[in-house]
Short mmCIF file of C-alpha atoms and ligand atoms in Angstrom, two decimals:
data_model
loop_
_atom_site.label_atom_id
_atom_site.label_comp_id
_atom_site.label_asym_id
_atom_site.label_seq_id
_atom_site.Cartn_x
_atom_site.Cartn_y
_atom_site.Cartn_z
CA UNK A 1 -14.31 -31.32 -6.04
CA UNK A 2 -10.87 -29.75 -5.54
CA UNK A 3 -10.35 -28.77 -1.94
CA UNK A 4 -8.49 -25.59 -1.21
CA UNK A 5 -7.84 -23.79 2.07
CA UNK A 6 -7.52 -20.00 2.22
CA UNK A 7 -5.24 -19.29 5.17
CA UNK A 8 -7.06 -16.26 6.50
CA UNK A 9 -9.09 -15.38 9.54
CA UNK A 10 -10.19 -12.11 7.89
CA UNK A 11 -13.86 -12.35 6.93
CA UNK A 12 -13.58 -9.31 4.58
CA UNK A 13 -11.02 -11.16 2.52
CA UNK A 14 -12.86 -14.45 2.53
CA UNK A 15 -15.96 -12.68 1.21
CA UNK A 16 -13.88 -10.89 -1.43
CA UNK A 17 -12.42 -14.09 -2.87
CA UNK A 18 -15.22 -16.61 -2.35
CA UNK A 19 -17.14 -15.56 -5.43
CA UNK A 20 -14.09 -15.77 -7.68
CA UNK A 21 -13.78 -19.55 -7.74
CA UNK A 22 -15.42 -21.57 -10.51
CA UNK A 23 -17.61 -24.54 -9.79
CA UNK A 24 -15.55 -27.57 -8.86
CA UNK A 25 -13.61 -25.88 -6.08
CA UNK A 26 -14.51 -26.25 -2.41
CA UNK A 27 -12.97 -23.35 -0.51
CA UNK A 28 -12.39 -23.67 3.23
CA UNK A 29 -11.15 -21.12 5.71
CA UNK A 30 -9.02 -21.69 8.79
CA UNK A 31 -11.98 -22.27 11.08
CA UNK A 32 -13.23 -25.04 8.75
CA UNK A 33 -9.95 -26.93 9.21
CA UNK A 34 -9.89 -26.29 12.97
CA UNK A 35 -7.04 -23.80 12.99
CA UNK A 36 -7.99 -21.19 15.55
CA UNK A 37 -4.57 -20.06 16.79
CA UNK A 38 -2.84 -17.04 15.27
CA UNK A 39 -0.45 -18.17 12.51
CA UNK A 40 3.10 -16.85 12.91
CA UNK A 41 4.10 -14.06 10.50
CA UNK A 42 7.66 -13.35 11.50
CA UNK A 43 9.44 -12.76 8.17
CA UNK A 44 10.73 -9.35 7.08
CA UNK A 45 9.19 -9.46 3.61
CA UNK A 46 5.80 -10.22 2.05
CA UNK A 47 6.86 -13.33 0.09
CA UNK A 48 8.36 -15.14 3.07
CA UNK A 49 5.40 -14.19 5.29
CA UNK A 50 2.88 -15.54 2.78
CA UNK A 51 4.94 -18.75 2.40
CA UNK A 52 5.22 -19.09 6.17
CA UNK A 53 1.42 -18.94 6.55
CA UNK A 54 0.71 -21.29 3.64
CA UNK A 55 3.21 -23.90 4.85
CA UNK A 56 1.90 -23.71 8.40
CA UNK A 57 -1.59 -24.58 7.23
CA UNK A 58 -0.48 -27.16 4.66
CA UNK A 59 1.58 -29.01 7.26
CA UNK A 60 -1.35 -29.05 9.67
CA UNK A 61 -4.11 -30.18 7.34
CA UNK A 62 -2.41 -31.58 4.21
CA UNK A 63 -4.80 -29.78 1.84
CA UNK A 64 -3.61 -27.46 -0.97
CA UNK A 65 -3.55 -24.06 0.54
CA UNK A 66 -2.98 -20.40 -0.30
CA UNK A 67 -2.12 -17.45 1.90
CA UNK A 68 -1.75 -13.78 1.10
CA UNK A 69 0.29 -11.01 2.58
CA UNK A 70 -0.17 -7.36 1.72
CA UNK A 71 1.74 -4.19 2.44
CA UNK A 72 1.24 -0.51 1.75
CA UNK A 73 4.52 0.89 0.44
CA UNK A 74 4.92 4.67 0.57
CA UNK A 75 7.69 6.19 -1.57
CA UNK A 76 8.46 9.15 0.69
CA UNK A 77 8.83 6.76 3.65
CA UNK A 78 11.24 4.45 1.81
CA UNK A 79 8.61 1.74 1.40
CA UNK A 80 7.20 1.86 4.95
CA UNK A 81 4.97 0.61 6.46
CA UNK A 82 5.38 -2.31 3.99
CA UNK A 83 5.41 -5.73 5.61
CA UNK A 84 4.62 -4.03 8.94
CA UNK A 85 1.39 -2.41 7.67
CA UNK A 86 -0.92 -4.21 10.11
CA UNK A 87 1.07 -3.23 13.20
CA UNK A 88 2.54 0.11 12.10
CA UNK A 89 1.30 1.91 15.22
CA UNK A 90 1.64 -1.08 17.55
CA UNK A 91 0.63 -4.63 18.29
CA UNK A 92 -3.04 -3.70 18.76
CA UNK A 93 -3.27 -3.59 14.93
CA UNK A 94 -5.64 -0.62 15.00
CA UNK A 95 -6.36 0.74 11.50
CA UNK A 96 -7.22 4.22 12.71
CA UNK A 97 -4.03 4.55 14.75
CA UNK A 98 -2.02 3.17 11.81
CA UNK A 99 -3.51 5.80 9.48
CA UNK A 100 -2.95 8.63 11.98
CA UNK A 101 0.71 7.65 12.36
CA UNK A 102 1.14 7.43 8.59
CA UNK A 103 -0.46 10.85 8.06
CA UNK A 104 1.78 12.31 10.76
CA UNK A 105 4.89 10.82 9.15
CA UNK A 106 3.76 12.25 5.80
CA UNK A 107 3.40 15.80 7.11
CA UNK A 108 5.11 18.19 4.73
CA UNK A 109 5.99 15.46 2.20
CA UNK A 110 5.26 16.48 -1.37
CA UNK A 111 5.69 13.02 -2.84
CA UNK A 112 2.44 11.21 -1.93
CA UNK A 113 3.01 8.18 -4.20
CA UNK A 114 2.27 4.78 -2.73
CA UNK A 115 1.28 1.30 -3.77
CA UNK A 116 -0.45 -1.68 -2.24
CA UNK A 117 1.32 -4.92 -3.02
CA UNK A 118 -0.13 -8.39 -2.44
CA UNK A 119 1.71 -11.67 -2.57
CA UNK A 120 -0.20 -14.94 -2.77
CA UNK A 121 1.71 -18.09 -1.86
CA UNK A 122 0.16 -21.37 -2.97
CA UNK A 123 1.23 -24.85 -1.90
CA UNK A 124 -0.21 -27.38 -4.33
CA UNK A 125 -1.18 -31.04 -3.90
CA UNK A 126 2.44 -32.06 -4.60
CA UNK A 127 3.75 -29.72 -1.93
CA UNK A 128 5.19 -27.35 -4.57
CA UNK A 129 5.33 -23.59 -3.88
CA UNK A 130 3.96 -20.97 -6.28
CA UNK A 131 4.04 -17.17 -5.88
CA UNK A 132 1.67 -14.63 -7.48
CA UNK A 133 1.88 -10.85 -7.15
CA UNK A 134 -0.53 -7.95 -7.63
CA UNK A 135 -0.13 -4.22 -7.11
CA UNK A 136 -2.05 -0.99 -7.41
CA UNK A 137 -0.42 2.40 -7.46
CA UNK A 138 -1.99 5.51 -6.03
CA UNK A 139 -1.59 8.44 -3.65
CA UNK A 140 -1.91 9.04 0.08
CA UNK A 141 -4.29 11.93 0.74
CA UNK A 142 -4.08 14.26 3.73
CA UNK A 143 -7.30 13.37 5.56
CA UNK A 144 -9.34 10.19 5.89
CA UNK A 145 -12.39 9.94 3.64
CA UNK A 146 -15.00 7.21 3.23
CA UNK A 147 -16.51 4.38 5.25
CA UNK A 148 -16.08 1.25 3.11
CA UNK A 149 -13.35 -1.33 3.17
CA UNK A 150 -10.73 -1.68 5.88
CA UNK A 151 -7.13 -0.92 6.78
CA UNK A 152 -5.68 2.09 4.98
CA UNK A 153 -8.59 2.40 2.50
CA UNK A 154 -9.71 5.88 3.74
CA UNK A 155 -6.36 7.51 2.88
CA UNK A 156 -5.50 5.75 -0.41
CA UNK A 157 -6.68 7.09 -3.77
CA UNK A 158 -5.97 4.59 -6.59
CA UNK A 159 -4.46 5.85 -9.85
CA UNK A 160 -7.14 6.94 -12.33
CA UNK A 161 -9.73 7.73 -9.60
CA UNK A 162 -10.49 10.78 -7.48
CA UNK A 163 -11.95 8.87 -4.54
CA UNK A 164 -10.36 6.78 -1.82
CA UNK A 165 -10.77 3.01 -1.72
CA UNK A 166 -13.13 3.64 1.21
CA UNK A 167 -15.34 5.88 -0.98
CA UNK A 168 -15.42 3.51 -3.93
CA UNK A 169 -17.89 0.63 -4.00
CA UNK A 170 -16.63 -2.82 -3.06
CA UNK A 171 -17.40 -3.91 -6.66
CA UNK A 172 -14.95 -1.37 -8.05
CA UNK A 173 -12.32 -2.02 -5.39
CA UNK A 174 -12.57 -5.77 -5.92
CA UNK A 175 -11.97 -5.32 -9.65
CA UNK A 176 -8.88 -3.10 -9.48
CA UNK A 177 -7.23 -3.88 -6.15
CA UNK A 178 -3.80 -5.37 -5.47
CA UNK A 179 -5.47 -8.49 -4.04
CA UNK A 180 -7.83 -8.81 -7.04
CA UNK A 181 -4.86 -8.63 -9.42
CA UNK A 182 -2.86 -11.23 -7.51
CA UNK A 183 -5.99 -13.44 -7.27
CA UNK A 184 -6.51 -13.14 -11.04
CA UNK A 185 -3.05 -14.57 -11.68
CA UNK A 186 -3.55 -17.30 -9.08
CA UNK A 187 -6.97 -18.26 -10.47
CA UNK A 188 -5.77 -18.36 -14.05
CA UNK A 189 -2.98 -20.72 -12.88
CA UNK A 190 -5.18 -23.13 -10.93
CA UNK A 191 -7.90 -23.10 -13.59
CA UNK A 192 -5.29 -24.18 -16.14
CA UNK A 193 -4.26 -27.22 -14.06
P1 IMP B 201 -2.73 -8.54 5.20
O1 IMP B 201 -1.40 -9.13 4.94
O2 IMP B 201 -3.65 -8.72 4.05
O3 IMP B 201 -3.31 -8.93 6.52
O4 IMP B 201 -2.55 -6.97 5.25
C1 IMP B 201 -1.71 -6.33 6.20
C2 IMP B 201 -2.25 -4.96 6.47
O5 IMP B 201 -2.23 -4.19 5.26
C3 IMP B 201 -3.71 -4.92 6.93
O6 IMP B 201 -3.77 -5.06 8.32
C4 IMP B 201 -4.16 -3.56 6.49
O7 IMP B 201 -3.74 -2.59 7.41
C5 IMP B 201 -3.38 -3.38 5.20
N1 IMP B 201 -4.22 -3.79 4.04
C6 IMP B 201 -4.22 -4.98 3.41
N2 IMP B 201 -5.11 -4.99 2.40
C7 IMP B 201 -5.68 -3.77 2.41
C8 IMP B 201 -6.70 -3.17 1.62
O8 IMP B 201 -7.28 -3.76 0.68
N3 IMP B 201 -7.02 -1.90 1.93
C9 IMP B 201 -6.41 -1.21 2.94
N4 IMP B 201 -5.50 -1.73 3.72
C10 IMP B 201 -5.11 -3.01 3.46
#
């Protein structure tokens, strides 16, 4: 068995990725390796934040580890909220308040283009760093729609679809999403090793 820790406390994400690993991998989450404190995420970009999380966990438990960091980048807002997506409307990290602030800041903007970008940082058994990236482009709509998913899903319509991520099934989202695309690259790398 190859042990691997996913540095996340987010049960949505754990569920999303758990099924992607082939037999032969034993995936643990933070709780399984007794990390219950919040991991610092103090960098000003997604790559350094993902590396910061992965190294934190690797140094604590010595097991190969991966961490992800995602941002929603809106063209008309010069890439905001970006690395600050979780706490756009404040430290309470409230998705609804984040969306309301984003919609307010988008009032009157004609350019609704946006993308989700995910970085996965992986520290392998030789303490070497690897970075994988996935993105999905789409548009920010004017009102929230849909109940599925989390975060900004109710206001993001992916390219090629006419529904928000929150209206699409989790099967579809998990096939086309930023995280799915970054995970695909990560999985193809570790499966080749
Ligand atoms: P994280 O780095 O994956 O924790 O993502 C940071 C923030 O981006 C989250 O708190 C959400 O607000 C947003 N986010 C990340 N992934 C998604 C997604 O798949 N859908 C909607 N919002 C997301």
